[in-house]
Amino acid sequence: MTSGLLLLAAMLAALTPNARKGDPCAAESWRADPAQYEGKPVKTAVLGVEEPGLVTSDAPAAAVRILTGNEKEEAGGAIIVLLPLEKFQAFVANFSSRQLGANRSGFGALSKAKVVAGTYGTVKGEGVLLYELDPKTAKELGKPSEILATQLKTVNPATEPTRPGWTRQEFNLAKLSALGAPETTREWERLQALLLAKAGKDKSQRRKASELIAGAKTGEGFKIEDETAKVEWTLVWR
């Protein structure tokens, strides 16, 4: 899923129109004029979240690179968000999905990018967005880009194949039917059919879609084996 998320982020950046120079919601504006923004509150629309990797309990802080933008969803450049370890999972889960609007059309609920607020700061020469992290604490950290690089290098045992010739992939139910996401309704129905076929007549092994989604939200990590593709799917919600 890592390469898929990075590719999606790159596609979003390439296809999204750019914000005007000096837009206060653009990370590029913050970096271009640090005297105006350093240590000041800022906010931006999160147009995309790149693969954040894994955070270990001994890490000094967590880092997530996002694509910033304004209310018109014009791109304002990428920036690393530094945040406390305990906020990492909730941040990624929240800002990886879009906010649904009240109005609906024949194509479903309208949506828009969620807005994140924080403080702009420079840490070891790199401009970052500090999210629920004290600026004084942030100054004592290492380079944000190196913190993120360490996360991306961390091996996740859950992604390692358990059967020769097989791979493990995640199916993020939080992104089901989201624009550009590989988690389509058709693929979700196919995975459920695989699960039903494996259960056969054993009713105790059958799971409703609502049960699978609820389990993903609580981190159950339910597995579905795809014998044809030799892929073990893990249901997640983030």
PDB file of C-alpha atoms in Angstrom:
ATOM      1  CA  MET A   1       0.000   0.000   0.000  1.00  0.00           C
ATOM      2  CA  THR A   2       2.962   2.347   0.567  1.00  0.00           C
ATOM      3  CA  SER A   3       3.762   2.836  -3.115  1.00  0.00           C
ATOM      4  CA  GLY A   4       0.064   3.221  -3.880  1.00  0.00           C
ATOM      5  CA  LEU A   5      -0.349   6.010  -1.333  1.00  0.00           C
ATOM      6  CA  LEU A   6       2.747   7.823  -2.551  1.00  0.00           C
ATOM      7  CA  LEU A   7       1.553   7.546  -6.154  1.00  0.00           C
ATOM      8  CA  LEU A   8      -1.876   8.872  -5.190  1.00  0.00           C
ATOM      9  CA  ALA A   9      -0.290  11.832  -3.390  1.00  0.00           C
ATOM     10  CA  ALA A  10       1.853  12.587  -6.432  1.00  0.00           C
ATOM     11  CA  MET A  11      -1.177  12.412  -8.722  1.00  0.00           C
ATOM     12  CA  LEU A  12      -3.132  14.794  -6.482  1.00  0.00           C
ATOM     13  CA  ALA A  13      -0.275  17.284  -6.505  1.00  0.00           C
ATOM     14  CA  ALA A  14       0.021  17.100 -10.294  1.00  0.00           C
ATOM     15  CA  LEU A  15      -3.706  17.447 -11.026  1.00  0.00           C
ATOM     16  CA  THR A  16      -4.620  20.103  -8.441  1.00  0.00           C
ATOM     17  CA  PRO A  17      -4.410  23.775  -9.509  1.00  0.00           C
ATOM     18  CA  ASN A  18      -1.925  25.867  -7.541  1.00  0.00           C
ATOM     19  CA  ALA A  19      -2.878  28.515  -5.001  1.00  0.00           C
ATOM     20  CA  ARG A  20      -1.876  32.109  -5.696  1.00  0.00           C
ATOM     21  CA  LYS A  21       1.448  33.377  -4.401  1.00  0.00           C
ATOM     22  CA  GLY A  22       1.198  34.479  -0.794  1.00  0.00           C
ATOM     23  CA  ASP A  23      -1.960  32.494  -0.014  1.00  0.00           C
ATOM     24  CA  PRO A  24      -2.064  32.291   3.820  1.00  0.00           C
ATOM     25  CA  CYS A  25      -3.285  28.693   3.686  1.00  0.00           C
ATOM     26  CA  ALA A  26      -0.326  27.493   1.593  1.00  0.00           C
ATOM     27  CA  ALA A  27       2.787  25.945   3.110  1.00  0.00           C
ATOM     28  CA  GLU A  28       4.838  27.538   0.330  1.00  0.00           C
ATOM     29  CA  SER A  29       3.759  30.982   1.606  1.00  0.00           C
ATOM     30  CA  TRP A  30       4.819  30.123   5.155  1.00  0.00           C
ATOM     31  CA  ARG A  31       8.271  29.017   4.040  1.00  0.00           C
ATOM     32  CA  ALA A  32       8.694  32.010   1.732  1.00  0.00           C
ATOM     33  CA  ASP A  33       8.033  34.488   4.554  1.00  0.00           C
ATOM     34  CA  PRO A  34       9.103  32.843   7.853  1.00  0.00           C
ATOM     35  CA  ALA A  35       9.357  36.217   9.596  1.00  0.00           C
ATOM     36  CA  GLN A  36       5.587  36.655   9.218  1.00  0.00           C
ATOM     37  CA  TYR A  37       4.550  33.091  10.094  1.00  0.00           C
ATOM     38  CA  GLU A  38       7.192  31.744  12.499  1.00  0.00           C
ATOM     39  CA  GLY A  39       5.542  30.758  15.779  1.00  0.00           C
ATOM     40  CA  LYS A  40       2.128  31.964  14.568  1.00  0.00           C
ATOM     41  CA  PRO A  41      -1.142  30.000  14.257  1.00  0.00           C
ATOM     42  CA  VAL A  42      -1.867  28.770  10.725  1.00  0.00           C
ATOM     43  CA  LYS A  43      -4.468  26.579   9.110  1.00  0.00           C
ATOM     44  CA  THR A  44      -4.714  24.720   5.829  1.00  0.00           C
ATOM     45  CA  ALA A  45      -6.925  22.285   3.935  1.00  0.00           C
ATOM     46  CA  VAL A  46      -5.426  18.798   3.833  1.00  0.00           C
ATOM     47  CA  LEU A  47      -5.609  17.833   0.165  1.00  0.00           C
ATOM     48  CA  GLY A  48      -3.633  14.632   0.622  1.00  0.00           C
ATOM     49  CA  VAL A  49      -1.734  12.544   3.181  1.00  0.00           C
ATOM     50  CA  GLU A  50       1.369  10.626   2.138  1.00  0.00           C
ATOM     51  CA  GLU A  51       2.302   7.223   3.514  1.00  0.00           C
ATOM     52  CA  PRO A  52       3.530   7.955   7.082  1.00  0.00           C
ATOM     53  CA  GLY A  53       5.214   4.646   7.861  1.00  0.00           C
ATOM     54  CA  LEU A  54       5.282   3.312  11.415  1.00  0.00           C
ATOM     55  CA  VAL A  55       6.031   5.107  14.669  1.00  0.00           C
ATOM     56  CA  THR A  56       7.932   3.342  17.441  1.00  0.00           C
ATOM     57  CA  SER A  57       7.339   4.046  21.127  1.00  0.00           C
ATOM     58  CA  ASP A  58      10.848   5.468  21.561  1.00  0.00           C
ATOM     59  CA  ALA A  59      10.525   7.993  18.726  1.00  0.00           C
ATOM     60  CA  PRO A  60      10.930  11.667  19.769  1.00  0.00           C
ATOM     61  CA  ALA A  61       7.785  12.653  17.860  1.00  0.00           C
ATOM     62  CA  ALA A  62       5.697  11.574  14.888  1.00  0.00           C
ATOM     63  CA  ALA A  63       5.850  13.068  11.387  1.00  0.00           C
ATOM     64  CA  VAL A  64       3.300  13.088   8.568  1.00  0.00           C
ATOM     65  CA  ARG A  65       3.737  14.821   5.192  1.00  0.00           C
ATOM     66  CA  ILE A  66       0.561  16.436   3.840  1.00  0.00           C
ATOM     67  CA  LEU A  67      -0.382  18.390   0.725  1.00  0.00           C
ATOM     68  CA  THR A  68      -1.686  21.799   1.825  1.00  0.00           C
ATOM     69  CA  GLY A  69      -4.299  23.948   0.123  1.00  0.00           C
ATOM     70  CA  ASN A  70      -6.992  26.577   0.495  1.00  0.00           C
ATOM     71  CA  GLU A  71     -10.797  26.397   0.698  1.00  0.00           C
ATOM     72  CA  LYS A  72     -10.964  26.221  -3.111  1.00  0.00           C
ATOM     73  CA  GLU A  73      -8.689  23.155  -2.885  1.00  0.00           C
ATOM     74  CA  GLU A  74      -5.895  24.883  -4.774  1.00  0.00           C
ATOM     75  CA  ALA A  75      -2.576  23.279  -3.832  1.00  0.00           C
ATOM     76  CA  GLY A  76      -0.103  25.199  -1.683  1.00  0.00           C
ATOM     77  CA  GLY A  77       2.759  22.745  -1.472  1.00  0.00           C
ATOM     78  CA  ALA A  78       3.640  19.841   0.827  1.00  0.00           C
ATOM     79  CA  ILE A  79       4.803  20.147   4.410  1.00  0.00           C
ATOM     80  CA  ILE A  80       5.720  17.805   7.249  1.00  0.00           C
ATOM     81  CA  VAL A  81       3.443  17.874  10.267  1.00  0.00           C
ATOM     82  CA  LEU A  82       5.148  17.164  13.606  1.00  0.00           C
ATOM     83  CA  LEU A  83       2.893  15.851  16.351  1.00  0.00           C
ATOM     84  CA  PRO A  84       2.966  13.874  19.617  1.00  0.00           C
ATOM     85  CA  LEU A  85       3.187  10.087  19.308  1.00  0.00           C
ATOM     86  CA  GLU A  86      -0.224   9.568  20.908  1.00  0.00           C
ATOM     87  CA  LYS A  87      -1.882  11.760  18.255  1.00  0.00           C
ATOM     88  CA  PHE A  88      -0.343   9.961  15.260  1.00  0.00           C
ATOM     89  CA  GLN A  89      -2.940   7.289  14.463  1.00  0.00           C
ATOM     90  CA  ALA A  90      -5.943   9.561  14.994  1.00  0.00           C
ATOM     91  CA  PHE A  91      -4.390  12.284  12.821  1.00  0.00           C
ATOM     92  CA  VAL A  92      -3.692   9.938   9.907  1.00  0.00           C
ATOM     93  CA  ALA A  93      -7.134   8.331  10.168  1.00  0.00           C
ATOM     94  CA  ASN A  94      -8.936  11.674  10.346  1.00  0.00           C
ATOM     95  CA  PHE A  95      -7.156  13.583   7.600  1.00  0.00           C
ATOM     96  CA  SER A  96      -6.845  10.670   5.178  1.00  0.00           C
ATOM     97  CA  SER A  97     -10.588  10.987   4.531  1.00  0.00           C
ATOM     98  CA  ARG A  98     -12.676  13.912   3.369  1.00  0.00           C
ATOM     99  CA  GLN A  99     -15.441  15.734   5.220  1.00  0.00           C
ATOM    100  CA  LEU A 100     -18.924  14.961   3.946  1.00  0.00           C
ATOM    101  CA  GLY A 101     -21.217  17.909   3.415  1.00  0.00           C
ATOM    102  CA  ALA A 102     -24.896  18.224   4.299  1.00  0.00           C
ATOM    103  CA  ASN A 103     -26.034  18.608   0.695  1.00  0.00           C
ATOM    104  CA  ARG A 104     -26.511  15.524  -1.422  1.00  0.00           C
ATOM    105  CA  SER A 105     -26.857  14.988  -5.131  1.00  0.00           C
ATOM    106  CA  GLY A 106     -27.649  12.013  -7.329  1.00  0.00           C
ATOM    107  CA  PHE A 107     -24.025  10.977  -6.957  1.00  0.00           C
ATOM    108  CA  GLY A 108     -24.048  10.878  -3.138  1.00  0.00           C
ATOM    109  CA  ALA A 109     -22.819  13.233  -0.459  1.00  0.00           C
ATOM    110  CA  LEU A 110     -20.698  16.201  -1.439  1.00  0.00           C
ATOM    111  CA  SER A 111     -17.319  16.346   0.265  1.00  0.00           C
ATOM    112  CA  LYS A 112     -14.474  18.745   0.921  1.00  0.00           C
ATOM    113  CA  ALA A 113     -10.964  18.602   2.306  1.00  0.00           C
ATOM    114  CA  LYS A 114     -10.670  18.783   6.091  1.00  0.00           C
ATOM    115  CA  VAL A 115      -8.897  21.737   7.652  1.00  0.00           C
ATOM    116  CA  VAL A 116      -6.058  21.345  10.131  1.00  0.00           C
ATOM    117  CA  ALA A 117      -4.860  24.105  12.453  1.00  0.00           C
ATOM    118  CA  GLY A 118      -1.476  24.351  14.102  1.00  0.00           C
ATOM    119  CA  THR A 119       1.622  26.488  14.488  1.00  0.00           C
ATOM    120  CA  TYR A 120       4.233  27.145  11.829  1.00  0.00           C
ATOM    121  CA  GLY A 121       7.808  26.645  12.968  1.00  0.00           C
ATOM    122  CA  THR A 122      11.324  25.969  11.739  1.00  0.00           C
ATOM    123  CA  VAL A 123      13.012  22.890  13.183  1.00  0.00           C
ATOM    124  CA  LYS A 124      16.653  22.245  12.292  1.00  0.00           C
ATOM    125  CA  GLY A 125      16.296  24.437   9.209  1.00  0.00           C
ATOM    126  CA  GLU A 126      13.085  22.812   7.957  1.00  0.00           C
ATOM    127  CA  GLY A 127       9.698  24.538   7.933  1.00  0.00           C
ATOM    128  CA  VAL A 128       7.009  22.394   9.570  1.00  0.00           C
ATOM    129  CA  LEU A 129       3.452  22.514  10.861  1.00  0.00           C
ATOM    130  CA  LEU A 130       3.322  21.794  14.589  1.00  0.00           C
ATOM    131  CA  TYR A 131       0.120  19.981  15.552  1.00  0.00           C
ATOM    132  CA  GLU A 132      -0.628  19.905  19.296  1.00  0.00           C
ATOM    133  CA  LEU A 133       3.127  20.056  19.877  1.00  0.00           C
ATOM    134  CA  ASP A 134       4.832  22.770  21.919  1.00  0.00           C
ATOM    135  CA  PRO A 135       7.197  24.882  19.763  1.00  0.00           C
ATOM    136  CA  LYS A 136       9.875  24.805  22.467  1.00  0.00           C
ATOM    137  CA  THR A 137       9.739  21.006  22.543  1.00  0.00           C
ATOM    138  CA  ALA A 138       9.909  20.868  18.754  1.00  0.00           C
ATOM    139  CA  LYS A 139      13.123  22.914  18.689  1.00  0.00           C
ATOM    140  CA  GLU A 140      14.873  20.103  20.580  1.00  0.00           C
ATOM    141  CA  LEU A 141      13.937  17.436  18.007  1.00  0.00           C
ATOM    142  CA  GLY A 142      16.015  16.194  15.093  1.00  0.00           C
ATOM    143  CA  LYS A 143      15.338  17.084  11.463  1.00  0.00           C
ATOM    144  CA  PRO A 144      11.666  16.427  10.618  1.00  0.00           C
ATOM    145  CA  SER A 145      12.632  14.841   7.282  1.00  0.00           C
ATOM    146  CA  GLU A 146      14.884  12.377   9.137  1.00  0.00           C
ATOM    147  CA  ILE A 147      12.139  11.525  11.635  1.00  0.00           C
ATOM    148  CA  LEU A 148       9.818  10.734   8.736  1.00  0.00           C
ATOM    149  CA  ALA A 149      12.529   8.746   6.933  1.00  0.00           C
ATOM    150  CA  THR A 150      12.980   6.593  10.035  1.00  0.00           C
ATOM    151  CA  GLN A 151       9.246   5.891  10.149  1.00  0.00           C
ATOM    152  CA  LEU A 152       9.229   4.836   6.501  1.00  0.00           C
ATOM    153  CA  LYS A 153      12.146   2.459   7.077  1.00  0.00           C
ATOM    154  CA  THR A 154      10.506   0.759  10.041  1.00  0.00           C
ATOM    155  CA  VAL A 155       9.486  -2.773   9.101  1.00  0.00           C
ATOM    156  CA  ASN A 156       5.917  -3.742   9.901  1.00  0.00           C
ATOM    157  CA  PRO A 157       5.743  -7.505  10.604  1.00  0.00           C
ATOM    158  CA  ALA A 158       2.060  -7.416   9.686  1.00  0.00           C
ATOM    159  CA  THR A 159       2.967  -6.625   6.077  1.00  0.00           C
ATOM    160  CA  GLU A 160       5.390  -9.535   5.693  1.00  0.00           C
ATOM    161  CA  PRO A 161       4.003 -12.561   3.807  1.00  0.00           C
ATOM    162  CA  THR A 162       3.312 -15.643   5.907  1.00  0.00           C
ATOM    163  CA  ARG A 163       3.116 -18.073   2.976  1.00  0.00           C
ATOM    164  CA  PRO A 164       5.794 -18.568   0.294  1.00  0.00           C
ATOM    165  CA  GLY A 165       5.006 -16.556  -2.828  1.00  0.00           C
ATOM    166  CA  TRP A 166       2.265 -14.572  -1.086  1.00  0.00           C
ATOM    167  CA  THR A 167       2.055 -10.879  -0.202  1.00  0.00           C
ATOM    168  CA  ARG A 168       0.072  -8.967   2.387  1.00  0.00           C
ATOM    169  CA  GLN A 169      -1.920  -5.874   1.550  1.00  0.00           C
ATOM    170  CA  GLU A 170      -4.245  -3.601   3.478  1.00  0.00           C
ATOM    171  CA  PHE A 171      -7.791  -2.754   2.440  1.00  0.00           C
ATOM    172  CA  ASN A 172      -8.639   0.583   4.049  1.00  0.00           C
ATOM    173  CA  LEU A 173     -12.389   0.620   4.611  1.00  0.00           C
ATOM    174  CA  ALA A 174     -12.240   4.292   5.619  1.00  0.00           C
ATOM    175  CA  LYS A 175     -11.483   5.086   1.963  1.00  0.00           C
ATOM    176  CA  LEU A 176     -14.165   2.851   0.475  1.00  0.00           C
ATOM    177  CA  SER A 177     -15.379   4.433  -2.793  1.00  0.00           C
ATOM    178  CA  ALA A 178     -13.250   7.559  -2.209  1.00  0.00           C
ATOM    179  CA  LEU A 179     -12.173   9.370  -5.383  1.00  0.00           C
ATOM    180  CA  GLY A 180      -8.975   7.809  -6.743  1.00  0.00           C
ATOM    181  CA  ALA A 181      -8.715   5.197  -3.980  1.00  0.00           C
ATOM    182  CA  PRO A 182      -8.188   1.505  -4.912  1.00  0.00           C
ATOM    183  CA  GLU A 183     -10.771   0.507  -2.293  1.00  0.00           C
ATOM    184  CA  THR A 184     -13.739   0.372  -4.677  1.00  0.00           C
ATOM    185  CA  THR A 185     -17.178  -1.002  -3.869  1.00  0.00           C
ATOM    186  CA  ARG A 186     -16.667  -3.735  -6.464  1.00  0.00           C
ATOM    187  CA  GLU A 187     -13.411  -4.864  -4.849  1.00  0.00           C
ATOM    188  CA  TRP A 188     -15.038  -4.805  -1.411  1.00  0.00           C
ATOM    189  CA  GLU A 189     -17.850  -7.037  -2.673  1.00  0.00           C
ATOM    190  CA  ARG A 190     -15.272  -9.414  -4.185  1.00  0.00           C
ATOM    191  CA  LEU A 191     -13.425  -9.731  -0.874  1.00  0.00           C
ATOM    192  CA  GLN A 192     -16.671 -10.427   0.963  1.00  0.00           C
ATOM    193  CA  ALA A 193     -17.483 -13.130  -1.594  1.00  0.00           C
ATOM    194  CA  LEU A 194     -14.076 -14.742  -0.964  1.00  0.00           C
ATOM    195  CA  LEU A 195     -14.767 -14.748   2.746  1.00  0.00           C
ATOM    196  CA  LEU A 196     -18.225 -16.241   2.279  1.00  0.00           C
ATOM    197  CA  ALA A 197     -16.869 -18.965  -0.026  1.00  0.00           C
ATOM    198  CA  LYS A 198     -14.234 -19.953   2.532  1.00  0.00           C
ATOM    199  CA  ALA A 199     -16.807 -20.107   5.335  1.00  0.00           C
ATOM    200  CA  GLY A 200     -18.983 -22.433   3.272  1.00  0.00           C
ATOM    201  CA  LYS A 201     -21.714 -23.998   5.380  1.00  0.00           C
ATOM    202  CA  ASP A 202     -20.053 -23.013   8.640  1.00  0.00           C
ATOM    203  CA  LYS A 203     -22.297 -20.159   9.764  1.00  0.00           C
ATOM    204  CA  SER A 204     -19.990 -19.321  12.679  1.00  0.00           C
ATOM    205  CA  GLN A 205     -17.336 -18.195  10.174  1.00  0.00           C
ATOM    206  CA  ARG A 206     -19.644 -15.889   8.252  1.00  0.00           C
ATOM    207  CA  ARG A 207     -19.359 -12.135   8.797  1.00  0.00           C
ATOM    208  CA  LYS A 208     -21.697  -9.325   7.805  1.00  0.00           C
ATOM    209  CA  ALA A 209     -20.213  -6.254   6.157  1.00  0.00           C
ATOM    210  CA  SER A 210     -21.196  -4.184   9.198  1.00  0.00           C
ATOM    211  CA  GLU A 211     -19.291  -6.582  11.495  1.00  0.00           C
ATOM    212  CA  LEU A 212     -16.165  -6.398   9.343  1.00  0.00           C
ATOM    213  CA  ILE A 213     -16.272  -2.599   9.269  1.00  0.00           C
ATOM    214  CA  ALA A 214     -16.788  -2.420  13.033  1.00  0.00           C
ATOM    215  CA  GLY A 215     -13.832  -4.758  13.546  1.00  0.00           C
ATOM    216  CA  ALA A 216     -11.611  -2.646  11.301  1.00  0.00           C
ATOM    217  CA  LYS A 217     -12.498   0.475  13.272  1.00  0.00           C
ATOM    218  CA  THR A 218     -11.422  -1.190  16.528  1.00  0.00           C
ATOM    219  CA  GLY A 219      -8.175  -2.488  15.019  1.00  0.00           C
ATOM    220  CA  GLU A 220      -9.170  -6.155  14.855  1.00  0.00           C
ATOM    221  CA  GLY A 221      -7.154  -6.601  11.645  1.00  0.00           C
ATOM    222  CA  PHE A 222      -9.425  -9.249  10.076  1.00  0.00           C
ATOM    223  CA  LYS A 223      -7.724 -11.260   7.304  1.00  0.00           C
ATOM    224  CA  ILE A 224      -9.154 -12.392   3.965  1.00  0.00           C
ATOM    225  CA  GLU A 225      -7.141 -14.811   1.789  1.00  0.00           C
ATOM    226  CA  ASP A 226      -7.182 -14.365  -1.986  1.00  0.00           C
ATOM    227  CA  GLU A 227      -5.960 -17.730  -3.277  1.00  0.00           C
ATOM    228  CA  THR A 228      -5.978 -16.688  -6.943  1.00  0.00           C
ATOM    229  CA  ALA A 229      -3.851 -13.568  -6.485  1.00  0.00           C
ATOM    230  CA  LYS A 230      -1.912 -15.052  -3.531  1.00  0.00           C
ATOM    231  CA  VAL A 231      -2.677 -12.006  -1.416  1.00  0.00           C
ATOM    232  CA  GLU A 232      -3.634 -11.913   2.244  1.00  0.00           C
ATOM    233  CA  TRP A 233      -5.793  -8.835   2.767  1.00  0.00           C
ATOM    234  CA  THR A 234      -5.972  -7.095   6.145  1.00  0.00           C
ATOM    235  CA  LEU A 235      -9.034  -4.942   6.793  1.00  0.00           C
ATOM    236  CA  VAL A 236      -8.078  -1.608   8.396  1.00  0.00           C
ATOM    237  CA  TRP A 237      -9.731   1.733   9.124  1.00  0.00           C
ATOM    238  CA  ARG A 238      -7.565   4.856   8.998  1.00  0.00           C
TER     239      ARG A 238
END
